[in-house]
CSV table of C-alpha atoms in Angstrom, one decimal:
chain,number,residue,atom,x,y,z
A,1,MET,CA,-12.6,38.1,102.4
A,2,SER,CA,-13.6,39.2,105.8
A,3,ASP,CA,-17.5,39.8,104.8
A,4,GLN,CA,-17.4,35.9,103.9
A,5,ALA,CA,-15.4,34.9,107.1
A,6,GLU,CA,-18.1,36.4,109.1
A,7,ASP,CA,-20.7,34.6,107.3
A,8,LEU,CA,-19.3,31.5,108.1
A,9,LYS,CA,-20.9,29.3,110.6
A,10,LYS,CA,-18.7,28.0,113.5
A,11,THR,CA,-18.7,24.7,115.2
A,12,PRO,CA,-18.7,24.4,118.7
A,13,LEU,CA,-14.8,23.5,118.7
A,14,ASP,CA,-14.0,26.6,116.7
A,15,SER,CA,-11.6,27.8,119.5
A,16,LEU,CA,-9.9,24.7,120.1
A,17,HIS,CA,-9.0,24.5,116.4
A,18,ARG,CA,-7.6,27.9,116.7
A,19,GLU,CA,-5.6,27.1,119.8
A,20,LEU,CA,-4.3,24.0,118.0
A,21,GLY,CA,-3.1,26.0,115.4
A,22,SER,CA,-5.4,24.6,112.3
A,23,LYS,CA,-5.5,26.4,109.2
A,24,MET,CA,-9.3,27.3,108.7
A,25,VAL,CA,-10.9,27.1,105.2
A,26,PRO,CA,-14.6,27.6,104.3
A,27,PHE,CA,-16.4,24.2,103.8
A,28,ALA,CA,-19.9,23.8,103.1
A,29,GLY,CA,-20.7,27.1,104.8
A,30,TYR,CA,-18.5,26.5,107.8
A,31,ASP,CA,-15.0,27.7,109.1
A,32,MET,CA,-13.4,24.3,109.2
A,33,PRO,CA,-9.9,23.2,109.9
A,34,VAL,CA,-8.1,21.9,106.8
A,35,GLN,CA,-5.2,20.9,108.9
A,36,TYR,CA,-3.1,21.5,111.9
A,37,PRO,CA,0.8,22.2,112.0
A,38,ALA,CA,1.6,18.8,111.5
A,39,GLY,CA,0.3,18.8,107.9
A,40,ILE,CA,-1.8,16.7,105.9
A,41,LEU,CA,0.6,14.1,105.4
A,42,SER,CA,1.6,13.2,108.7
A,43,GLU,CA,-2.3,13.6,109.9
A,44,HIS,CA,-3.1,11.2,107.1
A,45,THR,CA,-0.4,8.6,108.2
A,46,HIS,CA,-1.3,9.1,112.0
A,47,THR,CA,-4.9,7.9,111.2
A,48,ARG,CA,-3.6,4.8,109.5
A,49,THR,CA,-1.1,4.1,112.2
A,50,LYS,CA,-2.6,5.6,115.7
A,51,ALA,CA,-5.8,7.4,116.0
A,52,SER,CA,-7.0,10.9,115.0
A,53,LEU,CA,-9.5,13.3,115.9
A,54,PHE,CA,-11.6,15.0,113.4
A,55,ASP,CA,-14.5,17.6,113.8
A,56,VAL,CA,-17.2,16.7,111.8
A,57,SER,CA,-19.9,19.0,113.6
A,58,HIS,CA,-20.8,20.6,110.4
A,59,MET,CA,-22.5,17.6,109.3
A,60,GLY,CA,-26.1,17.5,110.0
A,61,GLN,CA,-27.7,15.1,112.7
A,62,ALA,CA,-31.7,14.4,113.2
A,63,ALA,CA,-33.9,11.7,114.4
A,64,ILE,CA,-37.3,10.5,113.1
A,65,ARG,CA,-40.0,9.7,115.2
A,66,GLY,CA,-43.7,8.4,115.0
A,67,SER,CA,-45.7,5.5,114.1
A,68,ALA,CA,-43.4,3.9,111.5
A,69,PRO,CA,-40.3,5.8,110.8
A,70,ALA,CA,-38.3,3.0,109.1
A,71,ALA,CA,-41.1,2.6,106.5
A,72,ALA,CA,-41.6,6.7,106.3
A,73,LEU,CA,-37.9,7.1,105.4
A,74,GLU,CA,-37.9,3.9,102.9
A,75,ALA,CA,-40.0,5.9,100.7
A,76,LEU,CA,-37.1,8.2,100.2
A,77,VAL,CA,-34.2,6.1,100.2
A,78,PRO,CA,-33.4,2.6,98.6
A,79,GLY,CA,-31.5,1.3,102.0
A,80,ASP,CA,-33.7,-1.7,103.9
A,81,LEU,CA,-34.4,0.3,107.1
A,82,GLN,CA,-37.1,-2.0,108.4
A,83,ALA,CA,-34.4,-4.5,108.7
A,84,LEU,CA,-32.5,-2.6,110.8
A,85,ARG,CA,-32.0,-4.2,114.3
A,86,ASP,CA,-31.8,-1.8,117.4
A,87,GLY,CA,-28.5,0.0,117.6
A,88,GLN,CA,-27.6,-1.0,113.9
A,89,MET,CA,-26.6,1.6,111.2
A,90,ARG,CA,-26.9,1.4,107.5
A,91,TYR,CA,-25.4,3.6,104.9
A,92,THR,CA,-28.0,4.8,102.2
A,93,MET,CA,-29.0,8.0,99.7
A,94,PHE,CA,-32.0,10.0,99.0
A,95,THR,CA,-32.7,9.5,95.5
A,96,ASN,CA,-34.6,11.4,93.0
A,97,ASP,CA,-37.1,10.4,90.4
A,98,GLN,CA,-34.3,9.5,87.8
A,99,GLY,CA,-32.5,7.6,90.5
A,100,GLY,CA,-30.0,10.3,90.9
A,101,ILE,CA,-28.5,10.9,94.4
A,102,LEU,CA,-29.4,13.9,96.4
A,103,ASP,CA,-27.2,13.0,99.4
A,104,ASP,CA,-25.6,10.1,101.0
A,105,LEU,CA,-26.6,9.5,104.7
A,106,MET,CA,-26.0,7.3,107.8
A,107,VAL,CA,-29.4,5.8,109.5
A,108,THR,CA,-29.3,4.3,112.5
A,109,ARG,CA,-32.2,2.5,114.6
A,110,ARG,CA,-32.2,3.9,118.0
A,111,GLY,CA,-35.2,2.0,119.9
A,112,ASP,CA,-38.4,3.5,118.3
A,113,HIS,CA,-36.7,6.1,116.3
A,114,LEU,CA,-34.2,6.7,113.6
A,115,PHE,CA,-30.9,8.8,114.1
A,116,LEU,CA,-29.6,10.2,111.1
A,117,ILE,CA,-26.3,11.9,109.7
A,118,VAL,CA,-26.3,13.9,106.5
A,119,ASN,CA,-23.9,15.8,105.0
A,120,ALA,CA,-23.4,19.4,105.7
A,121,ALA,CA,-23.7,20.9,102.4
A,122,CYS,CA,-27.2,19.2,101.5
A,123,LYS,CA,-28.4,19.5,105.2
A,124,ASP,CA,-31.1,22.1,104.8
A,125,GLN,CA,-32.1,20.5,101.7
A,126,ASP,CA,-32.6,17.0,102.9
A,127,PHE,CA,-34.3,18.5,106.0
A,128,ALA,CA,-36.9,20.2,103.6
A,129,HIS,CA,-37.1,17.0,101.5
A,130,MET,CA,-38.0,15.1,104.6
A,131,GLN,CA,-40.4,17.7,106.1
A,132,ALA,CA,-42.1,17.6,102.8
A,133,ASN,CA,-42.2,14.0,102.0
A,134,LEU,CA,-42.3,11.7,105.3
A,135,ALA,CA,-45.6,9.9,105.6
A,136,GLU,CA,-48.3,11.6,108.0
A,137,GLY,CA,-47.6,10.3,111.7
A,138,ASN,CA,-44.0,10.6,111.4
A,139,GLU,CA,-41.9,13.8,112.6
A,140,LEU,CA,-38.5,15.0,111.5
A,141,GLU,CA,-36.5,16.4,114.7
A,142,ILE,CA,-33.3,18.4,113.7
A,143,MET,CA,-30.6,18.1,116.2
A,144,GLU,CA,-29.1,21.7,116.0
A,145,ASP,CA,-27.3,21.5,119.7
A,146,ARG,CA,-25.3,18.4,118.9
A,147,ALA,CA,-21.7,18.3,117.8
A,148,LEU,CA,-19.9,15.4,115.9
A,149,LEU,CA,-16.5,13.9,116.3
A,150,ALA,CA,-14.8,10.9,114.7
A,151,LEU,CA,-11.9,9.3,116.3
A,152,GLN,CA,-10.2,7.3,113.5
A,153,GLY,CA,-7.5,4.6,113.3
A,154,PRO,CA,-6.3,1.4,114.3
A,155,GLU,CA,-5.6,2.5,117.9
A,156,ALA,CA,-9.2,4.4,118.2
A,157,ALA,CA,-10.6,1.3,120.3
A,158,ILE,CA,-7.8,1.1,122.8
A,159,VAL,CA,-8.5,5.1,123.3
A,160,LEU,CA,-12.0,5.1,123.7
A,161,GLY,CA,-12.0,1.7,125.5
A,162,ARG,CA,-9.7,3.3,128.1
A,163,LEU,CA,-12.3,5.8,128.6
A,164,ALA,CA,-15.6,3.9,128.1
A,165,PRO,CA,-14.9,0.2,128.4
A,166,ALA,CA,-18.3,-0.6,126.5
A,167,ALA,CA,-16.7,1.2,123.1
A,168,ARG,CA,-14.1,-1.7,122.7
A,169,LEU,CA,-17.2,-4.3,122.5
A,170,MET,CA,-19.1,-2.7,119.6
A,171,SER,CA,-19.6,-4.2,116.2
A,172,PHE,CA,-18.9,-2.3,113.3
A,173,MET,CA,-21.6,-0.2,112.0
A,174,THR,CA,-23.6,-0.4,115.6
A,175,SER,CA,-24.4,2.6,117.7
A,176,GLU,CA,-25.0,2.9,121.5
A,177,PRO,CA,-25.5,5.2,123.9
A,178,ILE,CA,-22.2,5.5,126.0
A,179,THR,CA,-20.8,7.8,128.7
A,180,VAL,CA,-17.4,8.9,128.0
A,181,GLY,CA,-15.7,11.0,130.6
A,182,GLY,CA,-19.0,11.7,132.3
A,183,ILE,CA,-20.5,13.1,128.9
A,184,HIS,CA,-23.7,11.3,127.6
A,185,CYS,CA,-22.6,10.3,124.1
A,186,ILE,CA,-24.0,8.5,121.0
A,187,VAL,CA,-21.3,6.6,119.8
A,188,SER,CA,-21.2,4.3,116.8
A,189,ARG,CA,-18.1,2.4,115.6
A,190,SER,CA,-18.1,3.9,111.9
A,191,GLY,CA,-16.1,6.5,109.9
A,192,TYR,CA,-14.8,7.5,106.7
A,193,SER,CA,-11.2,6.9,106.5
A,194,GLY,CA,-11.1,2.9,105.7
A,195,GLU,CA,-9.7,2.4,109.5
A,196,ASP,CA,-11.4,1.1,112.6
A,197,GLY,CA,-13.1,4.0,114.4
A,198,TYR,CA,-16.0,5.8,116.1
A,199,GLU,CA,-18.2,8.5,115.3
A,200,ILE,CA,-19.4,10.2,118.5
A,201,SER,CA,-22.6,12.5,118.7
A,202,VAL,CA,-22.2,14.9,121.8
A,203,PRO,CA,-24.2,18.0,123.0
A,204,SER,CA,-22.6,21.1,122.0
A,205,ASP,CA,-21.8,22.3,125.0
A,206,GLN,CA,-19.7,19.4,126.0
A,207,ALA,CA,-18.2,18.9,122.7
A,208,GLU,CA,-14.7,20.7,123.6
A,209,GLN,CA,-14.5,18.9,127.0
A,210,LEU,CA,-14.9,15.8,125.2
A,211,ALA,CA,-12.4,16.8,122.6
A,212,ARG,CA,-9.8,17.9,125.3
A,213,LEU,CA,-10.4,14.4,126.8
A,214,LEU,CA,-9.6,12.4,123.8
A,215,LEU,CA,-6.6,14.7,122.6
A,216,ASP,CA,-5.1,14.0,126.2
A,217,GLU,CA,-4.4,10.4,125.2
A,218,PRO,CA,-1.2,9.7,124.1
A,219,GLU,CA,-2.2,8.1,120.8
A,220,VAL,CA,-4.2,10.7,119.5
A,221,MET,CA,-3.6,13.8,117.3
A,222,PRO,CA,-6.0,16.4,115.7
A,223,ALA,CA,-6.8,16.0,112.0
A,224,GLY,CA,-8.4,18.1,109.7
A,225,LEU,CA,-10.5,17.8,106.3
A,226,GLY,CA,-7.4,17.8,104.3
A,227,SER,CA,-6.5,14.3,105.8
A,228,ARG,CA,-10.3,13.3,106.0
A,229,ASP,CA,-10.3,13.9,102.1
A,230,SER,CA,-7.2,11.6,101.3
A,231,LEU,CA,-8.0,8.8,103.7
A,232,ARG,CA,-11.6,8.8,102.3
A,233,LEU,CA,-10.3,8.9,98.7
A,234,GLU,CA,-7.4,5.9,99.4
A,235,ALA,CA,-10.5,3.8,101.1
A,236,GLY,CA,-12.5,4.3,97.8
A,237,LEU,CA,-15.5,6.2,99.6
A,238,CYS,CA,-17.5,8.5,97.8
A,239,LEU,CA,-17.5,12.2,98.4
A,240,TYR,CA,-20.9,13.9,97.8
A,241,GLY,CA,-20.6,16.5,95.2
A,242,SER,CA,-17.6,15.0,93.8
A,243,ASP,CA,-18.0,11.3,93.1
A,244,ILE,CA,-21.9,11.1,93.3
A,245,ASN,CA,-24.5,13.9,92.8
A,246,GLU,CA,-28.1,14.0,91.5
A,247,THR,CA,-27.1,13.0,88.1
A,248,THR,CA,-25.4,9.5,89.0
A,249,THR,CA,-27.1,6.7,90.3
A,250,PRO,CA,-26.3,4.2,92.8
A,251,VAL,CA,-25.7,1.2,90.6
A,252,GLU,CA,-23.2,3.9,88.2
A,253,ALA,CA,-21.5,4.7,91.6
A,254,GLY,CA,-21.2,0.9,92.6
A,255,LEU,CA,-23.3,1.1,95.5
A,256,ILE,CA,-25.9,-1.6,94.8
A,257,TRP,CA,-24.7,-3.5,97.8
A,258,THR,CA,-26.4,-0.8,99.9
A,259,ILE,CA,-29.8,-2.0,98.2
A,260,SER,CA,-31.2,-5.2,99.9
A,261,LYS,CA,-32.9,-8.1,97.8
A,262,ARG,CA,-36.3,-7.0,99.5
A,263,ARG,CA,-36.0,-3.6,98.3
A,264,ARG,CA,-34.8,-4.3,94.8
A,265,ALA,CA,-37.8,-6.3,94.3
A,266,GLU,CA,-40.4,-4.1,95.7
A,267,GLY,CA,-39.0,-0.6,95.1
A,268,GLY,CA,-41.1,1.8,96.7
A,269,PHE,CA,-38.3,4.7,96.4
A,270,PRO,CA,-37.6,7.6,94.0
A,271,GLY,CA,-36.3,6.7,90.9
A,272,ALA,CA,-36.9,2.6,91.6
A,273,LEU,CA,-37.7,2.1,87.9
A,274,VAL,CA,-34.5,3.5,86.7
A,275,ILE,CA,-32.1,1.6,89.3
A,276,GLN,CA,-34.0,-1.8,88.9
A,277,ASP,CA,-33.6,-1.6,85.4
A,278,GLN,CA,-29.9,-0.8,85.8
A,279,ILE,CA,-29.7,-3.5,88.3
A,280,GLU,CA,-31.0,-6.0,85.8
A,281,ASN,CA,-29.2,-4.8,82.6
A,282,GLY,CA,-26.4,-3.1,83.9
A,283,ALA,CA,-25.4,0.6,83.6
A,284,THR,CA,-23.7,2.7,80.9
A,285,ARG,CA,-21.1,4.0,83.2
A,286,LYS,CA,-19.5,3.0,86.3
A,287,ARG,CA,-17.7,4.4,89.1
A,288,VAL,CA,-14.0,2.8,89.0
A,289,GLY,CA,-10.5,3.5,90.7
A,290,ILE,CA,-8.0,4.9,88.6
A,291,LYS,CA,-4.3,4.6,89.3
A,292,PRO,CA,-2.0,7.0,87.1
A,293,ASP,CA,1.3,5.1,86.0
A,294,GLY,CA,3.3,8.1,86.5
A,295,LYS,CA,3.7,10.3,89.6
A,296,ALA,CA,1.6,13.5,88.6
A,297,PRO,CA,-1.9,13.7,90.4
A,298,ALA,CA,-5.0,13.9,88.1
A,299,ARG,CA,-7.7,15.9,89.7
A,300,ALA,CA,-11.2,16.1,89.7
A,301,HIS,CA,-12.6,17.1,86.2
A,302,THR,CA,-9.5,15.7,84.6
A,303,GLU,CA,-10.8,13.9,81.1
A,304,ILE,CA,-10.3,10.1,80.9
A,305,THR,CA,-9.9,8.8,77.2
A,306,ASP,CA,-9.2,5.4,75.5
A,307,LYS,CA,-5.7,4.5,74.2
A,308,ASN,CA,-7.0,6.3,70.9
A,309,GLY,CA,-7.6,9.4,72.3
A,310,ASN,CA,-11.6,8.8,72.4
A,311,VAL,CA,-13.3,10.4,75.9
A,312,ILE,CA,-14.7,7.6,78.0
A,313,GLY,CA,-15.3,9.5,81.1
A,314,GLU,CA,-14.1,11.9,83.8
A,315,ILE,CA,-11.9,11.6,87.2
A,316,THR,CA,-14.3,12.8,90.1
A,317,SER,CA,-11.8,12.7,92.7
A,318,GLY,CA,-8.2,12.6,92.5
A,319,GLY,CA,-5.0,13.5,94.4
A,320,PHE,CA,-2.1,11.9,96.1
A,321,GLY,CA,-2.5,8.5,98.3
A,322,PRO,CA,-0.1,9.3,101.2
A,323,SER,CA,-0.3,5.5,102.1
A,324,PHE,CA,-0.5,4.3,98.6
A,325,ALA,CA,2.8,6.2,98.1
A,326,GLY,CA,1.8,7.8,94.7
A,327,PRO,CA,-1.6,9.3,93.0
A,328,VAL,CA,-4.7,7.7,93.4
A,329,ALA,CA,-8.2,8.8,91.8
A,330,MET,CA,-11.8,7.6,91.0
A,331,GLY,CA,-14.2,8.5,88.4
A,332,TYR,CA,-16.7,7.5,85.9
A,333,VAL,CA,-15.8,5.4,82.7
A,334,LYS,CA,-18.3,3.7,80.0
A,335,ALA,CA,-19.1,0.2,81.4
A,336,GLU,CA,-17.0,-1.7,78.7
A,337,PHE,CA,-13.7,0.2,80.2
A,338,ALA,CA,-14.7,-0.5,83.8
A,339,LYS,CA,-12.6,-3.8,84.2
A,340,ALA,CA,-9.5,-3.4,86.6
A,341,GLU,CA,-6.3,-2.9,84.8
A,342,THR,CA,-7.9,-1.6,81.8
A,343,PRO,CA,-5.4,0.9,80.2
A,344,VAL,CA,-6.8,4.5,80.0
A,345,ASP,CA,-5.1,7.9,79.4
A,346,LEU,CA,-5.6,11.0,81.5
A,347,MET,CA,-5.4,14.5,80.1
A,348,VAL,CA,-3.5,16.2,82.4
A,349,ARG,CA,-2.5,19.8,81.6
A,350,GLY,CA,-3.0,19.0,77.9
A,351,LYS,CA,-0.9,15.8,77.8
A,352,ALA,CA,-1.9,12.2,77.9
A,353,GLN,CA,-0.7,10.8,81.1
A,354,PRO,CA,-1.0,6.6,81.1
A,355,ALA,CA,-3.2,5.3,83.8
A,356,GLN,CA,-5.2,2.1,84.6
A,357,VAL,CA,-8.3,0.9,86.1
A,358,PHE,CA,-7.7,-0.1,89.6
A,359,LYS,CA,-10.0,-2.1,92.0
A,360,LEU,CA,-10.9,0.1,94.7
A,361,PRO,CA,-10.0,0.6,97.6
A,362,PHE,CA,-6.3,1.7,97.6
A,363,SER,CA,-5.9,1.2,101.1
A,364,ASP,CA,-7.3,-1.9,102.6
A,365,HIS,CA,-10.4,-1.4,104.9
A,366,ARG,CA,-9.5,-2.2,108.5
A,367,TYR,CA,-12.8,-2.4,109.9
A,368,HIS,CA,-13.6,-3.9,113.1
A,369,LYS,CA,-14.6,-7.6,112.9
A,370,ASP,CA,-16.6,-9.4,115.6
B,1,MET,CA,23.6,38.9,92.7
B,2,SER,CA,20.3,39.9,93.9
B,3,VAL,CA,17.3,38.2,94.8
B,4,LYS,CA,13.5,39.4,93.7
B,5,PHE,CA,10.0,38.3,94.5
B,6,SER,CA,7.0,38.1,92.4
B,7,LYS,CA,3.3,38.7,93.6
B,8,ASP,CA,2.7,35.1,93.0
B,9,HIS,CA,5.3,34.3,95.6
B,10,GLU,CA,8.0,33.1,93.6
B,11,TRP,CA,11.6,34.6,94.2
B,12,ILE,CA,14.3,34.7,91.4
B,13,ARG,CA,17.9,34.9,92.3
B,14,VAL,CA,19.7,36.8,89.6
B,15,ASP,CA,23.5,36.0,88.9
B,16,GLY,CA,24.3,37.9,85.5
B,17,ASN,CA,22.2,37.0,82.9
B,18,THR,CA,21.2,34.0,84.3
B,19,ALA,CA,18.5,33.3,87.1
B,20,THR,CA,17.5,30.6,89.5
B,21,VAL,CA,13.6,30.3,90.6
B,22,GLY,CA,11.7,28.8,93.2
B,23,ILE,CA,8.7,29.8,95.5
B,24,THR,CA,9.0,31.5,98.8
B,25,ILE,CA,8.8,29.7,102.4
B,26,TYR,CA,5.6,31.6,102.6
B,27,ALA,CA,4.4,29.9,99.6
B,28,GLN,CA,5.3,26.6,100.6
B,29,GLU,CA,3.7,27.2,104.1
B,30,GLN,CA,0.6,28.0,102.3
B,31,LEU,CA,0.7,25.1,100.2
B,32,GLY,CA,1.5,22.6,102.9
B,33,ASP,CA,3.2,19.2,101.9
B,34,VAL,CA,4.2,19.1,98.2
B,35,VAL,CA,3.8,15.6,96.5
B,36,PHE,CA,4.8,16.6,92.9
B,37,VAL,CA,6.5,19.0,90.9
B,38,GLU,CA,6.4,19.2,87.3
B,39,VAL,CA,9.5,21.3,86.2
B,40,PRO,CA,10.1,22.6,82.7
B,41,GLU,CA,12.4,21.2,80.1
B,42,ALA,CA,15.7,22.9,79.5
B,43,GLY,CA,15.5,24.8,75.9
B,44,LYS,CA,11.8,25.9,76.7
B,45,GLN,CA,11.3,29.6,75.7
B,46,VAL,CA,9.0,31.2,78.3
B,47,GLU,CA,7.2,34.9,78.4
B,48,GLN,CA,7.2,36.7,81.7
B,49,GLY,CA,3.8,35.6,83.4
B,50,GLU,CA,3.6,32.1,81.6
B,51,GLU,CA,2.8,29.1,83.3
B,52,THR,CA,6.0,27.4,83.8
B,53,ALA,CA,6.0,24.7,86.4
B,54,VAL,CA,3.3,22.9,88.6
B,55,VAL,CA,3.6,22.4,92.3
B,56,GLU,CA,1.0,19.9,93.6
B,57,SER,CA,0.1,19.6,97.6
B,58,VAL,CA,-2.1,16.8,98.7
B,59,LYS,CA,-5.1,19.0,98.2
B,60,ALA,CA,-4.5,21.0,95.1
B,61,ALA,CA,-2.3,22.1,92.1
B,62,SER,CA,-0.8,25.5,91.7
B,63,GLU,CA,0.9,26.8,88.7
B,64,ILE,CA,4.4,28.5,89.0
B,65,PHE,CA,4.6,31.4,86.7
B,66,ALA,CA,7.9,32.3,85.1
B,67,PRO,CA,8.9,35.9,87.0
B,68,VAL,CA,10.7,37.4,83.6
B,69,SER,CA,11.1,36.1,80.0
B,70,GLY,CA,13.9,33.9,78.9
B,71,GLU,CA,15.0,30.2,78.2
B,72,ILE,CA,15.0,27.6,80.7
B,73,THR,CA,18.2,26.1,81.1
B,74,ALA,CA,17.4,23.3,84.0
B,75,GLY,CA,14.6,22.2,85.8
B,76,ASN,CA,15.4,20.7,89.5
B,77,PRO,CA,16.0,17.1,88.9
B,78,VAL,CA,15.8,16.6,93.0
B,79,LEU,CA,12.3,17.5,93.0
B,80,GLU,CA,11.2,14.4,90.9
B,81,ASP,CA,12.0,11.9,93.8
B,82,GLU,CA,11.9,14.3,96.6
B,83,PRO,CA,9.2,17.0,96.0
B,84,ALA,CA,8.9,17.6,99.8
B,85,THR,CA,12.6,19.4,99.4
B,86,ILE,CA,10.2,22.4,98.6
B,87,ASN,CA,9.0,22.5,102.2
B,88,ALA,CA,12.2,21.7,103.8
B,89,ASP,CA,14.2,24.2,101.8
B,90,ALA,CA,12.1,26.4,99.5
B,91,GLU,CA,14.5,29.1,98.9
B,92,GLY,CA,17.6,27.1,98.4
B,93,GLU,CA,17.8,23.2,97.6
B,94,GLY,CA,14.0,23.3,96.8
B,95,TRP,CA,14.8,25.5,93.6
B,96,ILE,CA,12.4,24.9,90.7
B,97,PHE,CA,14.2,25.8,87.5
B,98,LYS,CA,17.0,28.0,86.2
B,99,MET,CA,17.1,30.2,83.2
B,100,THR,CA,18.3,33.0,81.2
B,101,LEU,CA,17.2,36.5,81.0
B,102,SER,CA,16.0,37.8,77.7
B,103,ASP,CA,15.3,41.2,79.2
B,104,ALA,CA,16.7,42.1,82.4
B,105,SER,CA,14.3,45.3,82.7
B,106,GLN,CA,11.8,43.0,83.6
B,107,LEU,CA,13.3,42.6,87.2
B,108,ASP,CA,11.9,46.0,87.9
B,109,ASP,CA,8.6,44.6,87.5
B,110,LEU,CA,9.4,42.5,90.9
B,111,MET,CA,9.9,43.4,94.5
B,112,ASP,CA,13.0,43.3,96.5
B,113,ALA,CA,13.0,41.3,99.9
B,114,ALA,CA,11.7,44.1,102.0
B,115,ALA,CA,8.9,45.1,99.6
B,116,TYR,CA,7.9,41.4,99.8
B,117,VAL,CA,8.1,41.4,103.5
B,118,ASP,CA,5.6,44.2,103.7
B,119,TYR,CA,3.3,42.6,100.8
B,120,VAL,CA,3.0,39.4,102.8
B,121,ALA,CA,2.3,41.1,105.6
B,122,GLY,CA,-0.4,42.9,103.8
B,123,LEU,CA,-2.3,39.5,103.2
B,124,GLU,CA,-2.3,38.2,106.6
């Protein structure tokens, strides 16, 4: 135990987490707060009604600079990066030759370069992948010295707007350099909760100062990875490693919307033939929401069967949705069962529990609209 | 009446040949907010160490094991609608099931309150 704990990496907010009474857990090689004394339910509800501060500094941050960074990265992802305007941000994924997903990421055009945020558990692999495969003349710059804070919730704009008025005027999925309390940050209006909010990239040595500034605002409470997970699950957002992985394609995962008309037509990314074929002819399985009829949560890896007991898929994320006030899940089912309200059974502890396919999300997205 | 504790953080309050079982305050603190409890049905025979109930927090499901062998006489009906009773009063109103004991000598395998306090201190 203690050996493992010593091996874990720490974020720049580590001592602040402990001061706030967090419960720490290992996650993707980092010692991370899963919850604070308020608990996951309160942190979840607070995020849906006010604003919560999450430390997501474990995620990887990088830039791609060079002669044609958007074209270079497009060779590795199906997202339309050449269409990005300055400051615009896009969700996409690294694919493999089979069309499977190696990681999902956020890409922002920042002037002449791209700014990337990738998953903690995949970052070393992602960075190696880009270093090996970006076209000559383009360089990956790994930003090890930056922390990442997420301020999420319907009052996030009031809070950040008080400290940095420009933040209030930002459009959803855009990014700007903004000074918050004298600290130079890269602020994007984005998040992983289904609510309005911001993700703030900040130099590591000023991260605690910024976190304290935000926590001093009356609307803000700290929140951990536990509520981050229940929030994104209700919002129907994928968790890499659970809902998407190297064996699931963007089409199966319901992420076709991330692939523009031009990229569908032109291809030019790993696995394009598989993905283009699935867009054209449909995939044999699809990611869907699953709502258990009863109260028992169905966790990841729970078998999904049809009403005759034939296995038709598996839950990939499942738990309790505090805002939905009941169990929520998502998983993959054979395409013919993917229609909303299709009745299915979930094999929970050896017993068939009735459930139905549910149109995601469980909690409506309330992103900022201009 | 005596109360004993298992290494799996269950308490068992014994009164003659019957007992009430729940999880400890320490256990509910570790679990966090309880959102669902599956209690056993009356009449079920359980062996010591057998998975008998399930307590689910937002994050995960945890099995509750029978601390001794016997027959279930009741599951706590309150927990169906108010699972958080376990957080509020783990060692009282948040009891999980009642049972009869088939072999009272199994209680000797369990810890008394002082031994359990030491056991938990050793886990910190």
